[in-house]
């Protein structure tokens, strides 16, 4: 049975996609079978992994036009599978508004994939919409990346409130501090405030702000390959181990 982990925060640019790709990669390096689902209309994760637009994609899966297996691409270079997203996901989701329980489409779609993977990681957009709801209703676990600044913390709280209001059952919710600057006072305060104020677990692993992480998207070179012993790679290795429960 796959563990389904959603990476979400209602704030943009906090490192959600970066966490998804690198967590998927380092879990794969630990020998786990991983599927990354890109549930973001921008398709940043898919683009970063060098996947070109193709006719069968997650939009068609949510519309129940194709079987989910058809939309899965393998990324031999990175070693994990991806269900990519391309432009068109927005209009697909608009077509779902009038169906019954549209927020459960993803959950149903991935039920049949559970035996094929150890982890299903889901990347989400920063707006509270039907896409993020689909992700949350599919989730066993939620990791909320919190960029080391106060607005990201506020959006994390808003997301937690929405989950509570809608009574969405998620077994485990954790915060992950990202883009941490060891020399930054704000970073140190956020890390402490997150631990003190959020009523959820804060992961011990902390993702540093690192140029090499910002570059991997463009160069399509995984950090595991170009700089396996960098602080950033060590942080993501530690995160993968923490998630696995080592
Ligand atoms: N730890 C990091 N250190 C430095 N740069 C980072 C780090 N994580 C992400 N970035 C860069 O910051 C930007 C935002 O990151 P990312 O796209 O992962 O955020 P996001 O939360 O997915 O954004 P969106 O809400 O738009 O989907 C990107 O340019 C990315 O390369
Ligand atoms: Mg993103």
mmCIF file of C-alpha atoms and ligand atoms in Angstrom:
data_model
loop_
_atom_site.group_PDB
_atom_site.id
_atom_site.type_symbol
_atom_site.label_atom_id
_atom_site.label_comp_id
_atom_site.label_asym_id
_atom_site.label_seq_id
_atom_site.Cartn_x
_atom_site.Cartn_y
_atom_site.Cartn_z
ATOM 1 C CA UNK A 1 0.000 0.000 0.000
ATOM 2 C CA UNK A 2 1.395 3.339 -1.064
ATOM 3 C CA UNK A 3 1.717 6.163 1.428
ATOM 4 C CA UNK A 4 0.083 9.170 -0.196
ATOM 5 C CA UNK A 5 1.822 12.387 0.787
ATOM 6 C CA UNK A 6 0.469 15.742 -0.339
ATOM 7 C CA UNK A 7 2.783 18.745 -0.396
ATOM 8 C CA UNK A 8 0.698 21.908 -0.006
ATOM 9 C CA UNK A 9 0.627 25.465 1.287
ATOM 10 C CA UNK A 10 -1.787 28.182 0.175
ATOM 11 C CA UNK A 11 1.161 30.498 -0.436
ATOM 12 C CA UNK A 12 3.006 30.421 -3.744
ATOM 13 C CA UNK A 13 6.737 30.067 -4.070
ATOM 14 C CA UNK A 14 7.395 28.370 -0.735
ATOM 15 C CA UNK A 15 9.220 25.445 -2.348
ATOM 16 C CA UNK A 16 6.394 22.929 -2.804
ATOM 17 C CA UNK A 17 7.542 21.765 -6.212
ATOM 18 C CA UNK A 18 11.175 21.692 -5.156
ATOM 19 C CA UNK A 19 10.268 19.502 -2.170
ATOM 20 C CA UNK A 20 8.156 17.190 -4.360
ATOM 21 C CA UNK A 21 10.888 16.564 -6.908
ATOM 22 C CA UNK A 22 13.717 16.138 -4.440
ATOM 23 C CA UNK A 23 11.728 14.082 -1.956
ATOM 24 C CA UNK A 24 10.659 11.801 -4.815
ATOM 25 C CA UNK A 25 14.272 11.535 -5.973
ATOM 26 C CA UNK A 26 15.794 10.797 -2.576
ATOM 27 C CA UNK A 27 13.048 8.314 -1.690
ATOM 28 C CA UNK A 28 13.861 6.582 -4.960
ATOM 29 C CA UNK A 29 17.525 6.566 -3.974
ATOM 30 C CA UNK A 30 16.483 4.749 -0.790
ATOM 31 C CA UNK A 31 15.030 2.016 -2.977
ATOM 32 C CA UNK A 32 11.393 3.091 -2.750
ATOM 33 C CA UNK A 33 8.969 2.941 -5.671
ATOM 34 C CA UNK A 34 7.711 6.497 -6.125
ATOM 35 C CA UNK A 35 5.034 8.169 -8.211
ATOM 36 C CA UNK A 36 4.962 11.964 -8.360
ATOM 37 C CA UNK A 37 1.575 13.401 -9.306
ATOM 38 C CA UNK A 38 1.710 16.935 -10.659
ATOM 39 C CA UNK A 39 -1.618 18.484 -9.738
ATOM 40 C CA UNK A 40 -0.616 22.028 -10.542
ATOM 41 C CA UNK A 41 -1.931 23.787 -13.689
ATOM 42 C CA UNK A 42 1.473 25.461 -14.168
ATOM 43 C CA UNK A 43 3.017 22.018 -14.540
ATOM 44 C CA UNK A 44 6.296 23.203 -12.979
ATOM 45 C CA UNK A 45 7.273 19.769 -11.721
ATOM 46 C CA UNK A 46 6.593 18.168 -15.110
ATOM 47 C CA UNK A 47 8.569 20.889 -16.889
ATOM 48 C CA UNK A 48 11.485 20.617 -14.466
ATOM 49 C CA UNK A 49 11.636 16.890 -15.099
ATOM 50 C CA UNK A 50 11.835 17.533 -18.845
ATOM 51 C CA UNK A 51 8.492 15.964 -19.675
ATOM 52 C CA UNK A 52 6.968 17.305 -22.859
ATOM 53 C CA UNK A 53 3.250 17.903 -23.255
ATOM 54 C CA UNK A 54 1.414 14.851 -24.525
ATOM 55 C CA UNK A 55 -2.275 14.110 -25.133
ATOM 56 C CA UNK A 56 -2.897 11.888 -22.117
ATOM 57 C CA UNK A 57 -2.472 13.727 -18.870
ATOM 58 C CA UNK A 58 -3.889 14.116 -15.405
ATOM 59 C CA UNK A 59 -6.739 16.320 -16.667
ATOM 60 C CA UNK A 60 -8.073 13.356 -18.652
ATOM 61 C CA UNK A 61 -7.668 11.126 -15.611
ATOM 62 C CA UNK A 62 -9.775 13.483 -13.478
ATOM 63 C CA UNK A 63 -12.389 13.635 -16.249
ATOM 64 C CA UNK A 64 -12.319 9.795 -16.253
ATOM 65 C CA UNK A 65 -11.528 9.779 -19.967
ATOM 66 C CA UNK A 66 -8.485 7.539 -19.554
ATOM 67 C CA UNK A 67 -7.162 5.044 -17.015
ATOM 68 C CA UNK A 68 -4.601 6.606 -14.654
ATOM 69 C CA UNK A 69 -1.909 4.151 -15.803
ATOM 70 C CA UNK A 70 -2.078 5.672 -19.295
ATOM 71 C CA UNK A 71 -1.070 9.093 -17.945
ATOM 72 C CA UNK A 72 2.036 7.846 -16.118
ATOM 73 C CA UNK A 73 5.463 8.575 -17.599
ATOM 74 C CA UNK A 74 8.654 7.015 -16.411
ATOM 75 C CA UNK A 75 11.651 9.252 -15.836
ATOM 76 C CA UNK A 76 14.556 6.870 -16.254
ATOM 77 C CA UNK A 77 17.040 9.626 -15.489
ATOM 78 C CA UNK A 78 15.439 10.377 -12.141
ATOM 79 C CA UNK A 79 14.209 6.864 -11.513
ATOM 80 C CA UNK A 80 10.678 7.576 -10.439
ATOM 81 C CA UNK A 81 7.343 7.804 -12.243
ATOM 82 C CA UNK A 82 5.385 10.974 -12.908
ATOM 83 C CA UNK A 83 1.786 11.715 -13.726
ATOM 84 C CA UNK A 84 2.455 15.052 -15.400
ATOM 85 C CA UNK A 85 0.382 18.171 -15.783
ATOM 86 C CA UNK A 86 0.271 20.526 -18.762
ATOM 87 C CA UNK A 87 -1.752 23.578 -19.661
ATOM 88 C CA UNK A 88 -5.328 22.410 -19.982
ATOM 89 C CA UNK A 89 -5.661 21.183 -16.418
ATOM 90 C CA UNK A 90 -7.559 24.376 -15.574
ATOM 91 C CA UNK A 91 -10.222 23.771 -18.195
ATOM 92 C CA UNK A 92 -10.415 20.084 -17.296
ATOM 93 C CA UNK A 93 -11.124 20.998 -13.689
ATOM 94 C CA UNK A 94 -13.746 23.540 -14.784
ATOM 95 C CA UNK A 95 -15.581 20.740 -16.553
ATOM 96 C CA UNK A 96 -15.788 18.877 -13.260
ATOM 97 C CA UNK A 97 -17.802 21.486 -11.404
ATOM 98 C CA UNK A 98 -21.162 19.881 -12.146
ATOM 99 C CA UNK A 99 -20.293 16.257 -11.474
ATOM 100 C CA UNK A 100 -21.081 14.504 -8.218
ATOM 101 C CA UNK A 101 -18.335 14.801 -5.548
ATOM 102 C CA UNK A 102 -15.715 16.265 -7.918
ATOM 103 C CA UNK A 103 -13.269 16.537 -5.004
ATOM 104 C CA UNK A 104 -12.954 12.732 -4.855
ATOM 105 C CA UNK A 105 -11.846 12.166 -8.447
ATOM 106 C CA UNK A 106 -8.120 11.857 -7.698
ATOM 107 C CA UNK A 107 -8.667 9.620 -4.681
ATOM 108 C CA UNK A 108 -10.661 7.206 -6.845
ATOM 109 C CA UNK A 109 -8.161 7.396 -9.694
ATOM 110 C CA UNK A 110 -5.186 6.378 -7.569
ATOM 111 C CA UNK A 111 -6.885 3.577 -5.658
ATOM 112 C CA UNK A 112 -5.726 1.120 -8.311
ATOM 113 C CA UNK A 113 -2.126 2.353 -8.178
ATOM 114 C CA UNK A 114 -1.618 1.681 -4.492
ATOM 115 C CA UNK A 115 0.071 -1.676 -4.983
ATOM 116 C CA UNK A 116 2.495 -0.362 -7.594
ATOM 117 C CA UNK A 117 4.190 2.219 -5.388
ATOM 118 C CA UNK A 118 5.561 2.720 -1.900
ATOM 119 C CA UNK A 119 5.001 6.477 -2.050
ATOM 120 C CA UNK A 120 2.694 8.701 -4.063
ATOM 121 C CA UNK A 121 3.791 12.330 -3.731
ATOM 122 C CA UNK A 122 1.335 15.003 -4.875
ATOM 123 C CA UNK A 123 2.342 18.531 -5.896
ATOM 124 C CA UNK A 124 -0.373 21.184 -5.591
ATOM 125 C CA UNK A 125 -1.135 24.756 -6.689
ATOM 126 C CA UNK A 126 -1.117 27.577 -4.129
ATOM 127 C CA UNK A 127 -4.840 28.406 -4.427
ATOM 128 C CA UNK A 128 -7.591 26.755 -2.473
ATOM 129 C CA UNK A 129 -9.584 25.222 -5.303
ATOM 130 C CA UNK A 130 -10.909 21.923 -6.531
ATOM 131 C CA UNK A 131 -7.413 20.688 -7.369
ATOM 132 C CA UNK A 132 -6.028 21.121 -3.892
ATOM 133 C CA UNK A 133 -9.224 19.626 -2.463
ATOM 134 C CA UNK A 134 -8.701 16.561 -4.657
ATOM 135 C CA UNK A 135 -5.176 16.294 -3.297
ATOM 136 C CA UNK A 136 -6.231 16.680 0.345
ATOM 137 C CA UNK A 137 -9.009 14.098 0.055
ATOM 138 C CA UNK A 138 -6.472 11.644 -1.384
ATOM 139 C CA UNK A 139 -3.899 12.209 1.327
ATOM 140 C CA UNK A 140 -2.756 9.954 4.114
ATOM 141 C CA UNK A 141 -0.226 12.596 5.041
ATOM 142 C CA UNK A 142 0.284 16.293 4.412
ATOM 143 C CA UNK A 143 3.597 18.111 4.469
ATOM 144 C CA UNK A 144 3.276 21.899 4.509
ATOM 145 C CA UNK A 145 6.456 23.573 3.292
ATOM 146 C CA UNK A 146 6.984 26.801 5.201
ATOM 147 C CA UNK A 147 9.429 29.152 3.621
ATOM 148 C CA UNK A 148 11.366 30.814 6.376
ATOM 149 C CA UNK A 149 9.213 33.967 6.488
ATOM 150 C CA UNK A 150 6.025 34.985 8.264
ATOM 151 C CA UNK A 151 3.520 35.041 5.373
ATOM 152 C CA UNK A 152 4.182 31.394 4.609
ATOM 153 C CA UNK A 153 3.395 30.571 8.212
ATOM 154 C CA UNK A 154 0.101 32.486 7.976
ATOM 155 C CA UNK A 155 -0.913 30.584 4.824
ATOM 156 C CA UNK A 156 -0.043 27.320 6.547
ATOM 157 C CA UNK A 157 -2.451 28.214 9.345
ATOM 158 C CA UNK A 158 -5.159 29.095 6.800
ATOM 159 C CA UNK A 159 -4.719 25.713 5.145
ATOM 160 C CA UNK A 160 -5.002 23.957 8.507
ATOM 161 C CA UNK A 161 -8.201 25.906 9.284
ATOM 162 C CA UNK A 162 -9.737 24.893 5.951
ATOM 163 C CA UNK A 163 -8.898 21.243 6.528
ATOM 164 C CA UNK A 164 -10.529 21.427 9.925
ATOM 165 C CA UNK A 165 -13.620 23.253 8.643
ATOM 166 C CA UNK A 166 -14.179 20.703 5.911
ATOM 167 C CA UNK A 167 -13.415 17.902 8.322
ATOM 168 C CA UNK A 168 -10.906 16.324 5.931
ATOM 169 C CA UNK A 169 -9.313 13.331 7.585
ATOM 170 C CA UNK A 170 -5.554 13.292 7.164
ATOM 171 C CA UNK A 171 -3.616 10.902 9.379
ATOM 172 C CA UNK A 172 -0.473 12.924 9.753
ATOM 173 C CA UNK A 173 0.226 16.617 9.156
ATOM 174 C CA UNK A 174 3.721 18.072 9.386
ATOM 175 C CA UNK A 175 5.411 21.347 8.603
ATOM 176 C CA UNK A 176 8.719 21.480 6.782
ATOM 177 C CA UNK A 177 10.903 24.585 6.991
ATOM 178 C CA UNK A 178 12.285 25.445 3.557
ATOM 179 C CA UNK A 179 14.644 28.076 2.143
ATOM 180 C CA UNK A 180 16.238 28.394 5.535
ATOM 181 C CA UNK A 181 19.120 30.818 5.895
ATOM 182 C CA UNK A 182 21.427 29.834 8.706
ATOM 183 C CA UNK A 183 22.639 33.404 9.006
ATOM 184 C CA UNK A 184 19.159 34.914 8.868
ATOM 185 C CA UNK A 185 17.470 36.012 12.080
ATOM 186 C CA UNK A 186 13.996 35.661 10.498
ATOM 187 C CA UNK A 187 14.802 32.067 9.576
ATOM 188 C CA UNK A 188 15.799 31.251 13.134
ATOM 189 C CA UNK A 189 12.634 32.882 14.497
ATOM 190 C CA UNK A 190 10.340 31.127 12.008
ATOM 191 C CA UNK A 191 11.794 27.793 12.841
ATOM 192 C CA UNK A 192 11.132 28.439 16.528
ATOM 193 C CA UNK A 193 7.684 30.013 15.971
ATOM 194 C CA UNK A 194 6.620 27.095 13.773
ATOM 195 C CA UNK A 195 7.586 24.673 16.502
ATOM 196 C CA UNK A 196 5.893 26.731 19.241
ATOM 197 C CA UNK A 197 2.728 27.949 17.488
ATOM 198 C CA UNK A 198 1.557 25.426 14.926
ATOM 199 C CA UNK A 199 -0.356 22.625 16.534
ATOM 200 C CA UNK A 200 1.325 20.147 14.211
ATOM 201 C CA UNK A 201 4.563 18.234 14.038
ATOM 202 C CA UNK A 202 7.490 20.191 12.589
ATOM 203 C CA UNK A 203 9.915 17.906 10.781
ATOM 204 C CA UNK A 204 13.465 17.869 12.091
ATOM 205 C CA UNK A 205 14.856 18.120 8.575
ATOM 206 C CA UNK A 206 15.278 21.703 7.382
ATOM 207 C CA UNK A 207 15.753 22.559 3.701
ATOM 208 C CA UNK A 208 18.333 25.327 3.283
ATOM 209 C CA UNK A 209 18.112 28.189 0.833
ATOM 210 C CA UNK A 210 20.650 27.042 -1.722
ATOM 211 C CA UNK A 211 21.486 28.293 -5.198
ATOM 212 C CA UNK A 212 22.004 24.751 -6.353
ATOM 213 C CA UNK A 213 18.352 23.963 -5.548
ATOM 214 C CA UNK A 214 17.128 26.962 -7.521
ATOM 215 C CA UNK A 215 19.227 25.884 -10.490
ATOM 216 C CA UNK A 216 18.188 22.260 -10.747
ATOM 217 C CA UNK A 217 14.883 23.224 -12.386
ATOM 218 C CA UNK A 218 16.599 24.996 -15.242
ATOM 219 C CA UNK A 219 19.469 22.614 -15.838
ATOM 220 C CA UNK A 220 17.317 19.515 -15.304
ATOM 221 C CA UNK A 221 20.343 18.034 -13.567
ATOM 222 C CA UNK A 222 19.292 16.413 -10.315
ATOM 223 C CA UNK A 223 21.122 17.601 -7.234
ATOM 224 C CA UNK A 224 21.727 13.955 -6.374
ATOM 225 C CA UNK A 225 23.919 13.771 -9.466
ATOM 226 C CA UNK A 226 25.598 17.167 -9.600
ATOM 227 C CA UNK A 227 26.212 17.703 -5.913
ATOM 228 C CA UNK A 228 25.377 14.649 -3.818
ATOM 229 C CA UNK A 229 27.320 15.848 -0.781
ATOM 230 C CA UNK A 230 26.160 19.456 -0.712
ATOM 231 C CA UNK A 231 24.280 20.756 2.300
ATOM 232 C CA UNK A 232 21.106 20.833 0.196
ATOM 233 C CA UNK A 233 21.494 17.196 -0.870
ATOM 234 C CA UNK A 234 22.216 16.154 2.706
ATOM 235 C CA UNK A 235 19.069 17.971 3.827
ATOM 236 C CA UNK A 236 16.874 16.210 1.278
ATOM 237 C CA UNK A 237 18.492 12.839 2.085
ATOM 238 C CA UNK A 238 17.698 13.454 5.748
ATOM 239 C CA UNK A 239 14.125 14.429 4.835
ATOM 240 C CA UNK A 240 13.625 11.236 2.815
ATOM 241 C CA UNK A 241 14.978 9.180 5.716
ATOM 242 C CA UNK A 242 12.771 11.023 8.180
ATOM 243 C CA UNK A 243 9.713 10.410 5.986
ATOM 244 C CA UNK A 244 10.569 6.725 5.639
ATOM 245 C CA UNK A 245 10.964 6.624 9.394
ATOM 246 C CA UNK A 246 14.600 5.642 9.733
HETATM 247 N N1 LIG B 1 15.571 25.555 -0.970
HETATM 248 C C1 LIG B 1 15.636 26.410 -1.991
HETATM 249 N N2 LIG B 1 16.701 27.240 -2.120
HETATM 250 C C2 LIG B 1 16.743 28.131 -3.139
HETATM 251 N N3 LIG B 1 15.805 28.264 -4.064
HETATM 252 C C3 LIG B 1 14.723 27.477 -3.989
HETATM 253 C C4 LIG B 1 14.585 26.498 -2.945
HETATM 254 N N4 LIG B 1 13.411 25.861 -3.129
HETATM 255 C C5 LIG B 1 12.849 26.398 -4.217
HETATM 256 N N5 LIG B 1 13.623 27.368 -4.742
HETATM 257 C C6 LIG B 1 13.328 28.218 -5.892
HETATM 258 O O1 LIG B 1 12.305 29.132 -5.491
HETATM 259 C C7 LIG B 1 11.298 29.235 -6.483
HETATM 260 C C8 LIG B 1 9.966 28.724 -5.941
HETATM 261 O O2 LIG B 1 10.112 27.349 -5.626
HETATM 262 P P1 LIG B 1 8.986 26.303 -6.017
HETATM 263 O O3 LIG B 1 8.616 26.449 -7.441
HETATM 264 O O4 LIG B 1 9.446 24.978 -5.548
HETATM 265 O O5 LIG B 1 7.801 26.850 -5.102
HETATM 266 P P2 LIG B 1 6.260 26.458 -5.176
HETATM 267 O O6 LIG B 1 5.749 26.566 -3.786
HETATM 268 O O7 LIG B 1 6.086 25.169 -5.866
HETATM 269 O O8 LIG B 1 5.669 27.639 -6.083
HETATM 270 P P3 LIG B 1 4.190 27.686 -6.732
HETATM 271 O O9 LIG B 1 3.274 28.044 -5.617
HETATM 272 O O10 LIG B 1 4.304 28.753 -7.757
HETATM 273 O O11 LIG B 1 3.896 26.335 -7.292
HETATM 274 C C9 LIG B 1 11.804 28.449 -7.679
HETATM 275 O O12 LIG B 1 12.464 29.321 -8.539
HETATM 276 C C10 LIG B 1 12.772 27.445 -7.063
HETATM 277 O O13 LIG B 1 13.775 27.059 -7.962
HETATM 278 MG MG1 LIG B 2 4.920 24.650 -7.546
#
